Amino acid sequence: MFSYCPNCQSKLADKESEQLLDCSNCNFTYYFNPAPAVAGIIICKGQVLFNVRAKEPSKGMLDLPGGFVDKNERLEDALQREVKEELGISIDNWKYLTSQINRYLYKGITYPTCDAIFISYLDEMPRIVKQETEVAGTVWLTPDYDLLKHIGFESLREGLSFFIKNKKKLSS
């Protein structure tokens, strides 16, 4: 990922670790920790709300509402913020479902992420006002295994697979 030390600008040895950058010149160490991200499975009348991604990565693919957690932000607050920004709706009854690892390729750099996936059951279909720059469209779909190939990120495919496998237990 790095050719030069971000601290002293010395050329780094070619032996790059997946876990850390270690400069032998200045002893600077940088750990490649995953970035926290959140996603929400919103369920109403047996269907799940999906976004259609408006930009790369995975432009045009299905996605769950969510995004990266900001500095000094709790996971739950990040999800509420992202859902409000992307869909114009407020949901405050999130329940933690699972977490999945992901590799997020953006502008030539692959970021490791840890995606916390939450679930919320709604009684009524909300009025959605989508954020045009992030969301090309929205669609309510019945969750099944055939749908997974249309999901843009492996972590969300895994999370939805977990939900599908356990949905009877989760809805009781």
Short mmCIF file of N, CA and C in Angstrom, two decimals:
data_model
loop_
_atom_site.label_atom_id
_atom_site.label_comp_id
_atom_site.label_asym_id
_atom_site.label_seq_id
_atom_site.Cartn_x
_atom_site.Cartn_y
_atom_site.Cartn_z
N MET A 1 0.82 -1.19 0.00
CA MET A 1 0.00 0.00 0.00
C MET A 1 0.87 1.26 0.00
N PHE A 2 1.95 1.24 0.78
CA PHE A 2 2.84 2.39 0.86
C PHE A 2 4.21 2.03 0.30
N SER A 3 4.81 2.95 -0.45
CA SER A 3 6.19 2.78 -0.92
C SER A 3 7.16 3.55 -0.04
N TYR A 4 6.63 4.61 0.61
CA TYR A 4 7.47 5.46 1.46
C TYR A 4 6.82 5.60 2.83
N CYS A 5 7.63 5.76 3.83
CA CYS A 5 7.15 5.94 5.20
C CYS A 5 6.38 7.27 5.30
N PRO A 6 5.15 7.25 5.82
CA PRO A 6 4.40 8.50 5.97
C PRO A 6 4.98 9.43 7.03
N ASN A 7 5.89 8.92 7.86
CA ASN A 7 6.49 9.72 8.92
C ASN A 7 7.80 10.39 8.46
N CYS A 8 8.74 9.58 7.93
CA CYS A 8 10.07 10.14 7.58
C CYS A 8 10.33 10.15 6.07
N GLN A 9 9.42 9.63 5.28
CA GLN A 9 9.49 9.58 3.82
C GLN A 9 10.62 8.68 3.29
N SER A 10 11.18 7.82 4.11
CA SER A 10 12.20 6.86 3.65
C SER A 10 11.53 5.79 2.80
N LYS A 11 12.28 5.29 1.82
CA LYS A 11 11.79 4.19 0.99
C LYS A 11 11.62 2.97 1.89
N LEU A 12 10.47 2.32 1.77
CA LEU A 12 10.19 1.15 2.59
C LEU A 12 10.68 -0.11 1.90
N ALA A 13 11.04 -1.09 2.68
CA ALA A 13 11.43 -2.40 2.14
C ALA A 13 10.23 -3.01 1.43
N ASP A 14 10.49 -3.85 0.47
CA ASP A 14 9.41 -4.46 -0.30
C ASP A 14 8.55 -5.44 0.50
N LYS A 15 9.06 -5.89 1.61
CA LYS A 15 8.29 -6.84 2.42
C LYS A 15 7.16 -6.10 3.15
N GLU A 16 6.00 -6.13 2.57
CA GLU A 16 4.86 -5.43 3.17
C GLU A 16 3.95 -6.42 3.86
N SER A 17 3.57 -6.10 5.07
CA SER A 17 2.70 -6.95 5.85
C SER A 17 1.25 -6.55 5.61
N GLU A 18 0.37 -7.53 5.71
CA GLU A 18 -1.07 -7.25 5.63
C GLU A 18 -1.55 -6.53 6.89
N GLN A 19 -0.83 -6.68 7.99
CA GLN A 19 -1.29 -6.15 9.27
C GLN A 19 -0.70 -4.80 9.64
N LEU A 20 0.54 -4.55 9.21
CA LEU A 20 1.16 -3.29 9.63
C LEU A 20 2.26 -2.84 8.69
N LEU A 21 2.56 -1.55 8.77
CA LEU A 21 3.69 -0.94 8.09
C LEU A 21 4.70 -0.64 9.18
N ASP A 22 5.94 -1.08 8.98
CA ASP A 22 6.97 -0.90 10.00
C ASP A 22 8.21 -0.31 9.33
N CYS A 23 8.54 0.95 9.63
CA CYS A 23 9.69 1.62 9.01
C CYS A 23 10.95 1.32 9.82
N SER A 24 11.95 0.75 9.16
CA SER A 24 13.21 0.42 9.84
C SER A 24 14.07 1.67 10.05
N ASN A 25 13.79 2.76 9.33
CA ASN A 25 14.57 3.98 9.46
C ASN A 25 14.20 4.78 10.72
N CYS A 26 12.90 5.01 10.92
CA CYS A 26 12.47 5.85 12.05
C CYS A 26 11.66 5.09 13.10
N ASN A 27 11.46 3.80 12.88
CA ASN A 27 10.70 2.93 13.78
C ASN A 27 9.21 3.29 13.85
N PHE A 28 8.71 4.01 12.86
CA PHE A 28 7.29 4.31 12.78
C PHE A 28 6.53 3.02 12.47
N THR A 29 5.43 2.82 13.17
CA THR A 29 4.57 1.65 12.94
C THR A 29 3.16 2.14 12.69
N TYR A 30 2.55 1.60 11.64
CA TYR A 30 1.16 1.91 11.32
C TYR A 30 0.41 0.59 11.17
N TYR A 31 -0.67 0.44 11.94
CA TYR A 31 -1.47 -0.78 11.88
C TYR A 31 -2.64 -0.58 10.91
N PHE A 32 -2.85 -1.54 10.05
CA PHE A 32 -3.94 -1.49 9.09
C PHE A 32 -5.20 -2.07 9.74
N ASN A 33 -5.80 -1.31 10.64
CA ASN A 33 -7.01 -1.75 11.32
C ASN A 33 -8.22 -1.55 10.42
N PRO A 34 -9.24 -2.37 10.57
CA PRO A 34 -10.42 -2.20 9.73
C PRO A 34 -11.20 -0.95 10.11
N ALA A 35 -11.82 -0.35 9.11
CA ALA A 35 -12.71 0.79 9.33
C ALA A 35 -14.09 0.24 9.69
N PRO A 36 -14.72 0.78 10.73
CA PRO A 36 -16.06 0.31 11.07
C PRO A 36 -17.11 0.88 10.11
N ALA A 37 -18.05 0.03 9.73
CA ALA A 37 -19.15 0.44 8.87
C ALA A 37 -20.42 -0.22 9.40
N VAL A 38 -21.56 0.33 9.00
CA VAL A 38 -22.86 -0.18 9.45
C VAL A 38 -23.78 -0.38 8.25
N ALA A 39 -24.73 -1.28 8.41
CA ALA A 39 -25.76 -1.51 7.39
C ALA A 39 -27.04 -1.90 8.11
N GLY A 40 -28.17 -1.54 7.51
CA GLY A 40 -29.46 -1.84 8.12
C GLY A 40 -30.35 -2.67 7.23
N ILE A 41 -30.87 -3.75 7.79
CA ILE A 41 -31.90 -4.54 7.10
C ILE A 41 -33.24 -4.02 7.62
N ILE A 42 -33.95 -3.31 6.75
CA ILE A 42 -35.25 -2.72 7.09
C ILE A 42 -36.33 -3.63 6.50
N ILE A 43 -37.21 -4.15 7.37
CA ILE A 43 -38.21 -5.12 6.96
C ILE A 43 -39.60 -4.56 7.20
N CYS A 44 -40.45 -4.68 6.18
CA CYS A 44 -41.85 -4.28 6.30
C CYS A 44 -42.69 -5.24 5.47
N LYS A 45 -43.67 -5.85 6.09
CA LYS A 45 -44.57 -6.78 5.42
C LYS A 45 -43.81 -7.90 4.69
N GLY A 46 -42.76 -8.39 5.32
CA GLY A 46 -41.99 -9.51 4.79
C GLY A 46 -40.97 -9.16 3.72
N GLN A 47 -40.88 -7.87 3.39
CA GLN A 47 -39.92 -7.45 2.37
C GLN A 47 -38.81 -6.61 2.99
N VAL A 48 -37.65 -6.63 2.32
CA VAL A 48 -36.48 -5.87 2.76
C VAL A 48 -36.27 -4.70 1.81
N LEU A 49 -35.94 -3.54 2.37
CA LEU A 49 -35.67 -2.35 1.58
C LEU A 49 -34.21 -2.34 1.14
N PHE A 50 -34.00 -2.26 -0.18
CA PHE A 50 -32.66 -2.18 -0.74
C PHE A 50 -32.46 -0.86 -1.46
N ASN A 51 -31.25 -0.35 -1.38
CA ASN A 51 -30.83 0.77 -2.22
C ASN A 51 -30.21 0.20 -3.49
N VAL A 52 -30.29 0.96 -4.58
CA VAL A 52 -29.51 0.68 -5.78
C VAL A 52 -28.38 1.71 -5.76
N ARG A 53 -27.14 1.24 -5.78
CA ARG A 53 -25.98 2.13 -5.64
C ARG A 53 -25.86 3.08 -6.82
N ALA A 54 -25.65 4.36 -6.53
CA ALA A 54 -25.52 5.38 -7.57
C ALA A 54 -24.08 5.59 -8.02
N LYS A 55 -23.10 5.07 -7.25
CA LYS A 55 -21.71 5.27 -7.64
C LYS A 55 -20.85 4.08 -7.23
N GLU A 56 -19.65 4.06 -7.76
CA GLU A 56 -18.70 2.99 -7.45
C GLU A 56 -18.25 3.11 -6.01
N PRO A 57 -17.87 2.03 -5.40
CA PRO A 57 -17.82 0.68 -5.97
C PRO A 57 -19.20 0.03 -6.03
N SER A 58 -19.33 -0.92 -6.93
CA SER A 58 -20.57 -1.70 -7.11
C SER A 58 -21.75 -0.86 -7.57
N LYS A 59 -21.48 0.13 -8.42
CA LYS A 59 -22.54 0.98 -8.98
C LYS A 59 -23.59 0.11 -9.67
N GLY A 60 -24.87 0.41 -9.40
CA GLY A 60 -25.97 -0.31 -10.02
C GLY A 60 -26.38 -1.59 -9.30
N MET A 61 -25.60 -2.00 -8.32
CA MET A 61 -25.91 -3.21 -7.56
C MET A 61 -26.79 -2.86 -6.36
N LEU A 62 -27.42 -3.89 -5.81
CA LEU A 62 -28.23 -3.69 -4.61
C LEU A 62 -27.33 -3.51 -3.39
N ASP A 63 -27.81 -2.74 -2.45
CA ASP A 63 -27.06 -2.40 -1.24
C ASP A 63 -28.06 -2.25 -0.10
N LEU A 64 -27.58 -2.37 1.09
CA LEU A 64 -28.39 -2.03 2.26
C LEU A 64 -28.05 -0.60 2.66
N PRO A 65 -29.00 0.14 3.21
CA PRO A 65 -28.67 1.48 3.70
C PRO A 65 -27.59 1.39 4.77
N GLY A 66 -26.67 2.34 4.75
CA GLY A 66 -25.60 2.35 5.74
C GLY A 66 -24.37 3.05 5.21
N GLY A 67 -23.27 2.89 5.91
CA GLY A 67 -22.03 3.53 5.49
C GLY A 67 -21.00 3.48 6.60
N PHE A 68 -19.98 4.30 6.44
CA PHE A 68 -18.87 4.31 7.39
C PHE A 68 -19.23 5.08 8.65
N VAL A 69 -18.65 4.64 9.75
CA VAL A 69 -18.84 5.27 11.05
C VAL A 69 -17.87 6.44 11.15
N ASP A 70 -18.37 7.60 11.52
CA ASP A 70 -17.53 8.78 11.69
C ASP A 70 -16.76 8.71 13.01
N LYS A 71 -15.70 9.49 13.08
CA LYS A 71 -14.92 9.60 14.32
C LYS A 71 -15.84 10.03 15.46
N ASN A 72 -15.67 9.42 16.62
CA ASN A 72 -16.45 9.73 17.82
C ASN A 72 -17.95 9.45 17.66
N GLU A 73 -18.31 8.48 16.82
CA GLU A 73 -19.71 8.15 16.58
C GLU A 73 -19.95 6.69 16.95
N ARG A 74 -21.04 6.43 17.65
CA ARG A 74 -21.42 5.05 17.98
C ARG A 74 -22.00 4.38 16.74
N LEU A 75 -21.95 3.06 16.69
CA LEU A 75 -22.49 2.32 15.55
C LEU A 75 -23.96 2.66 15.31
N GLU A 76 -24.75 2.65 16.37
CA GLU A 76 -26.19 2.92 16.25
C GLU A 76 -26.45 4.33 15.72
N ASP A 77 -25.68 5.29 16.19
CA ASP A 77 -25.84 6.67 15.72
C ASP A 77 -25.44 6.81 14.26
N ALA A 78 -24.39 6.10 13.86
CA ALA A 78 -23.95 6.12 12.46
C ALA A 78 -25.05 5.57 11.56
N LEU A 79 -25.68 4.48 11.98
CA LEU A 79 -26.73 3.89 11.15
C LEU A 79 -27.94 4.81 11.06
N GLN A 80 -28.34 5.41 12.17
CA GLN A 80 -29.45 6.37 12.12
C GLN A 80 -29.13 7.53 11.19
N ARG A 81 -27.90 8.04 11.27
CA ARG A 81 -27.48 9.16 10.42
C ARG A 81 -27.49 8.75 8.95
N GLU A 82 -26.90 7.61 8.64
CA GLU A 82 -26.81 7.15 7.25
C GLU A 82 -28.19 6.90 6.64
N VAL A 83 -29.09 6.28 7.40
CA VAL A 83 -30.44 6.00 6.90
C VAL A 83 -31.19 7.31 6.66
N LYS A 84 -31.02 8.26 7.56
CA LYS A 84 -31.66 9.58 7.38
C LYS A 84 -31.10 10.29 6.15
N GLU A 85 -29.77 10.25 5.98
CA GLU A 85 -29.15 10.91 4.82
C GLU A 85 -29.56 10.24 3.51
N GLU A 86 -29.49 8.92 3.45
CA GLU A 86 -29.73 8.20 2.20
C GLU A 86 -31.20 8.10 1.83
N LEU A 87 -32.09 7.96 2.83
CA LEU A 87 -33.49 7.66 2.55
C LEU A 87 -34.48 8.68 3.11
N GLY A 88 -33.99 9.61 3.94
CA GLY A 88 -34.88 10.61 4.51
C GLY A 88 -35.83 10.06 5.55
N ILE A 89 -35.50 8.91 6.14
CA ILE A 89 -36.38 8.33 7.16
C ILE A 89 -35.62 8.16 8.48
N SER A 90 -36.38 8.23 9.57
CA SER A 90 -35.80 8.06 10.90
C SER A 90 -36.27 6.73 11.47
N ILE A 91 -35.30 5.92 11.88
CA ILE A 91 -35.60 4.63 12.51
C ILE A 91 -34.78 4.56 13.79
N ASP A 92 -35.45 4.22 14.89
CA ASP A 92 -34.70 4.17 16.15
C ASP A 92 -34.85 2.83 16.88
N ASN A 93 -35.42 1.83 16.21
CA ASN A 93 -35.60 0.53 16.87
C ASN A 93 -34.66 -0.54 16.28
N TRP A 94 -33.42 -0.18 16.04
CA TRP A 94 -32.44 -1.12 15.48
C TRP A 94 -32.05 -2.17 16.52
N LYS A 95 -31.89 -3.39 16.04
CA LYS A 95 -31.35 -4.49 16.86
C LYS A 95 -30.14 -5.05 16.13
N TYR A 96 -29.07 -5.28 16.87
CA TYR A 96 -27.86 -5.85 16.29
C TYR A 96 -28.15 -7.26 15.76
N LEU A 97 -27.65 -7.57 14.56
CA LEU A 97 -27.85 -8.88 13.95
C LEU A 97 -26.55 -9.68 13.86
N THR A 98 -25.54 -9.11 13.19
CA THR A 98 -24.28 -9.82 12.97
C THR A 98 -23.23 -8.82 12.52
N SER A 99 -22.00 -9.29 12.44
CA SER A 99 -20.95 -8.48 11.82
C SER A 99 -20.24 -9.34 10.78
N GLN A 100 -19.73 -8.68 9.76
CA GLN A 100 -19.04 -9.38 8.67
C GLN A 100 -17.83 -8.54 8.27
N ILE A 101 -16.80 -9.22 7.79
CA ILE A 101 -15.63 -8.49 7.29
C ILE A 101 -15.80 -8.22 5.80
N ASN A 102 -15.15 -7.17 5.34
CA ASN A 102 -15.27 -6.77 3.94
C ASN A 102 -13.96 -6.14 3.49
N ARG A 103 -13.77 -6.13 2.19
CA ARG A 103 -12.65 -5.41 1.58
C ARG A 103 -13.29 -4.42 0.62
N TYR A 104 -13.12 -3.14 0.89
CA TYR A 104 -13.81 -2.06 0.17
C TYR A 104 -12.81 -1.37 -0.74
N LEU A 105 -12.91 -1.62 -2.03
CA LEU A 105 -12.00 -1.02 -3.01
C LEU A 105 -12.53 0.35 -3.41
N TYR A 106 -11.74 1.39 -3.15
CA TYR A 106 -12.15 2.75 -3.47
C TYR A 106 -10.95 3.52 -4.00
N LYS A 107 -11.06 3.99 -5.24
CA LYS A 107 -10.01 4.78 -5.90
C LYS A 107 -8.64 4.10 -5.81
N GLY A 108 -8.64 2.80 -6.08
CA GLY A 108 -7.40 2.05 -6.15
C GLY A 108 -6.84 1.56 -4.83
N ILE A 109 -7.49 1.87 -3.73
CA ILE A 109 -7.03 1.42 -2.42
C ILE A 109 -8.09 0.50 -1.83
N THR A 110 -7.65 -0.64 -1.33
CA THR A 110 -8.56 -1.58 -0.68
C THR A 110 -8.51 -1.37 0.82
N TYR A 111 -9.66 -1.00 1.36
CA TYR A 111 -9.78 -0.75 2.80
C TYR A 111 -10.42 -1.96 3.48
N PRO A 112 -9.79 -2.48 4.54
CA PRO A 112 -10.47 -3.53 5.30
C PRO A 112 -11.55 -2.88 6.16
N THR A 113 -12.73 -3.48 6.18
CA THR A 113 -13.81 -2.96 7.02
C THR A 113 -14.38 -4.08 7.88
N CYS A 114 -15.03 -3.68 8.94
CA CYS A 114 -15.83 -4.59 9.75
C CYS A 114 -17.24 -3.99 9.75
N ASP A 115 -18.16 -4.68 9.11
CA ASP A 115 -19.51 -4.17 8.91
C ASP A 115 -20.46 -4.74 9.96
N ALA A 116 -21.02 -3.87 10.78
CA ALA A 116 -22.02 -4.25 11.77
C ALA A 116 -23.39 -4.13 11.11
N ILE A 117 -24.14 -5.22 11.11
CA ILE A 117 -25.43 -5.25 10.44
C ILE A 117 -26.53 -5.32 11.49
N PHE A 118 -27.46 -4.39 11.35
CA PHE A 118 -28.58 -4.27 12.28
C PHE A 118 -29.88 -4.58 11.53
N ILE A 119 -30.95 -4.80 12.28
CA ILE A 119 -32.24 -5.13 11.70
C ILE A 119 -33.32 -4.28 12.36
N SER A 120 -34.33 -3.89 11.57
CA SER A 120 -35.46 -3.14 12.10
C SER A 120 -36.73 -3.58 11.39
N TYR A 121 -37.78 -3.83 12.16
CA TYR A 121 -39.08 -4.19 11.61
C TYR A 121 -39.99 -2.97 11.67
N LEU A 122 -40.60 -2.62 10.54
CA LEU A 122 -41.52 -1.49 10.46
C LEU A 122 -42.94 -2.00 10.23
N ASP A 123 -43.92 -1.31 10.79
CA ASP A 123 -45.33 -1.67 10.59
C ASP A 123 -45.86 -1.12 9.27
N GLU A 124 -45.37 0.03 8.86
CA GLU A 124 -45.84 0.70 7.65
C GLU A 124 -44.67 1.04 6.74
N MET A 125 -44.91 1.02 5.44
CA MET A 125 -43.89 1.42 4.47
C MET A 125 -43.64 2.92 4.63
N PRO A 126 -42.40 3.32 4.84
CA PRO A 126 -42.10 4.74 5.03
C PRO A 126 -42.09 5.50 3.71
N ARG A 127 -42.27 6.79 3.79
CA ARG A 127 -42.11 7.66 2.62
C ARG A 127 -40.62 7.94 2.46
N ILE A 128 -40.06 7.53 1.34
CA ILE A 128 -38.62 7.62 1.12
C ILE A 128 -38.29 8.84 0.27
N VAL A 129 -37.31 9.61 0.71
CA VAL A 129 -36.75 10.71 -0.07
C VAL A 129 -35.27 10.38 -0.22
N LYS A 130 -34.91 9.81 -1.38
CA LYS A 130 -33.54 9.30 -1.54
C LYS A 130 -32.53 10.39 -1.82
N GLN A 131 -31.32 10.14 -1.37
CA GLN A 131 -30.19 11.04 -1.62
C GLN A 131 -29.65 10.69 -3.01
N GLU A 132 -29.88 11.56 -3.98
CA GLU A 132 -29.57 11.27 -5.39
C GLU A 132 -28.11 10.92 -5.64
N THR A 133 -27.19 11.53 -4.90
CA THR A 133 -25.77 11.27 -5.16
C THR A 133 -25.33 9.88 -4.71
N GLU A 134 -26.02 9.30 -3.74
CA GLU A 134 -25.65 7.99 -3.20
C GLU A 134 -26.57 6.86 -3.66
N VAL A 135 -27.84 7.19 -3.88
CA VAL A 135 -28.86 6.17 -4.12
C VAL A 135 -29.53 6.41 -5.47
N ALA A 136 -29.36 5.45 -6.41
CA ALA A 136 -29.98 5.57 -7.73
C ALA A 136 -31.46 5.20 -7.66
N GLY A 137 -31.82 4.37 -6.71
CA GLY A 137 -33.20 3.94 -6.56
C GLY A 137 -33.35 3.10 -5.31
N THR A 138 -34.59 2.79 -4.98
CA THR A 138 -34.87 1.90 -3.86
C THR A 138 -35.87 0.85 -4.32
N VAL A 139 -35.83 -0.31 -3.68
CA VAL A 139 -36.75 -1.38 -4.04
C VAL A 139 -36.99 -2.26 -2.82
N TRP A 140 -38.25 -2.66 -2.64
CA TRP A 140 -38.61 -3.61 -1.59
C TRP A 140 -38.65 -4.99 -2.22
N LEU A 141 -37.90 -5.94 -1.67
CA LEU A 141 -37.83 -7.29 -2.22
C LEU A 141 -37.97 -8.33 -1.12
N THR A 142 -38.54 -9.47 -1.49
CA THR A 142 -38.60 -10.60 -0.57
C THR A 142 -37.22 -11.22 -0.50
N PRO A 143 -36.65 -11.34 0.70
CA PRO A 143 -35.28 -11.86 0.81
C PRO A 143 -35.22 -13.37 0.54
N ASP A 144 -34.37 -13.76 -0.42
CA ASP A 144 -34.11 -15.18 -0.67
C ASP A 144 -32.69 -15.33 -1.19
N TYR A 145 -32.23 -16.57 -1.25
CA TYR A 145 -30.84 -16.82 -1.63
C TYR A 145 -30.53 -16.41 -3.06
N ASP A 146 -31.52 -16.45 -3.99
CA ASP A 146 -31.29 -16.03 -5.38
C ASP A 146 -30.97 -14.55 -5.48
N LEU A 147 -31.47 -13.79 -4.54
CA LEU A 147 -31.26 -12.34 -4.52
C LEU A 147 -29.81 -11.96 -4.21
N LEU A 148 -29.10 -12.83 -3.51
CA LEU A 148 -27.76 -12.50 -3.02
C LEU A 148 -26.78 -12.13 -4.12
N LYS A 149 -26.91 -12.71 -5.31
CA LYS A 149 -25.97 -12.41 -6.40
C LYS A 149 -26.09 -10.97 -6.90
N HIS A 150 -27.16 -10.30 -6.53
CA HIS A 150 -27.36 -8.91 -6.95
C HIS A 150 -26.88 -7.89 -5.91
N ILE A 151 -26.36 -8.38 -4.79
CA ILE A 151 -25.87 -7.53 -3.71
C ILE A 151 -24.42 -7.17 -4.01
N GLY A 152 -24.06 -5.90 -3.89
CA GLY A 152 -22.76 -5.41 -4.31
C GLY A 152 -21.57 -5.79 -3.45
N PHE A 153 -21.78 -6.16 -2.19
CA PHE A 153 -20.66 -6.41 -1.29
C PHE A 153 -20.79 -7.77 -0.61
N GLU A 154 -19.68 -8.48 -0.54
CA GLU A 154 -19.65 -9.81 0.07
C GLU A 154 -20.14 -9.79 1.52
N SER A 155 -19.74 -8.78 2.28
CA SER A 155 -20.15 -8.72 3.68
C SER A 155 -21.67 -8.64 3.82
N LEU A 156 -22.32 -7.92 2.91
CA LEU A 156 -23.77 -7.79 2.98
C LEU A 156 -24.45 -9.05 2.47
N ARG A 157 -23.85 -9.72 1.48
CA ARG A 157 -24.37 -11.03 1.05
C ARG A 157 -24.34 -12.01 2.23
N GLU A 158 -23.22 -12.01 2.96
CA GLU A 158 -23.10 -12.89 4.13
C GLU A 158 -24.11 -12.51 5.22
N GLY A 159 -24.27 -11.22 5.47
CA GLY A 159 -25.22 -10.77 6.47
C GLY A 159 -26.66 -11.11 6.11
N LEU A 160 -27.01 -10.92 4.83
CA LEU A 160 -28.36 -11.26 4.38
C LEU A 160 -28.58 -12.77 4.39
N SER A 161 -27.56 -13.53 4.06
CA SER A 161 -27.65 -14.98 4.13
C SER A 161 -27.92 -15.43 5.57
N PHE A 162 -27.22 -14.81 6.52
CA PHE A 162 -27.45 -15.08 7.94
C PHE A 162 -28.89 -14.75 8.32
N PHE A 163 -29.39 -13.61 7.84
CA PHE A 163 -30.76 -13.21 8.12
C PHE A 163 -31.76 -14.22 7.54
N ILE A 164 -31.57 -14.59 6.27
CA ILE A 164 -32.49 -15.53 5.61
C ILE A 164 -32.52 -16.86 6.37
N LYS A 165 -31.36 -17.34 6.74
CA LYS A 165 -31.24 -18.62 7.46
C LYS A 165 -31.94 -18.57 8.82
N ASN A 166 -31.94 -17.40 9.46
CA ASN A 166 -32.46 -17.28 10.82
C ASN A 166 -33.73 -16.45 10.94
N LYS A 167 -34.37 -16.08 9.82
CA LYS A 167 -35.47 -15.11 9.90
C LYS A 167 -36.66 -15.59 10.72
N LYS A 168 -36.92 -16.87 10.75
CA LYS A 168 -38.05 -17.35 11.58
C LYS A 168 -37.76 -17.10 13.05
N LYS A 169 -36.54 -17.38 13.49
CA LYS A 169 -36.15 -17.14 14.88
C LYS A 169 -36.14 -15.65 15.19
N LEU A 170 -35.72 -14.83 14.21
CA LEU A 170 -35.57 -13.39 14.44
C LEU A 170 -36.90 -12.67 14.55
N SER A 171 -37.92 -13.15 13.83
CA SER A 171 -39.20 -12.43 13.81
C SER A 171 -40.09 -12.80 14.99
N SER A 172 -39.71 -13.79 15.77
CA SER A 172 -40.56 -14.19 16.90
C SER A 172 -40.20 -13.44 18.16
#
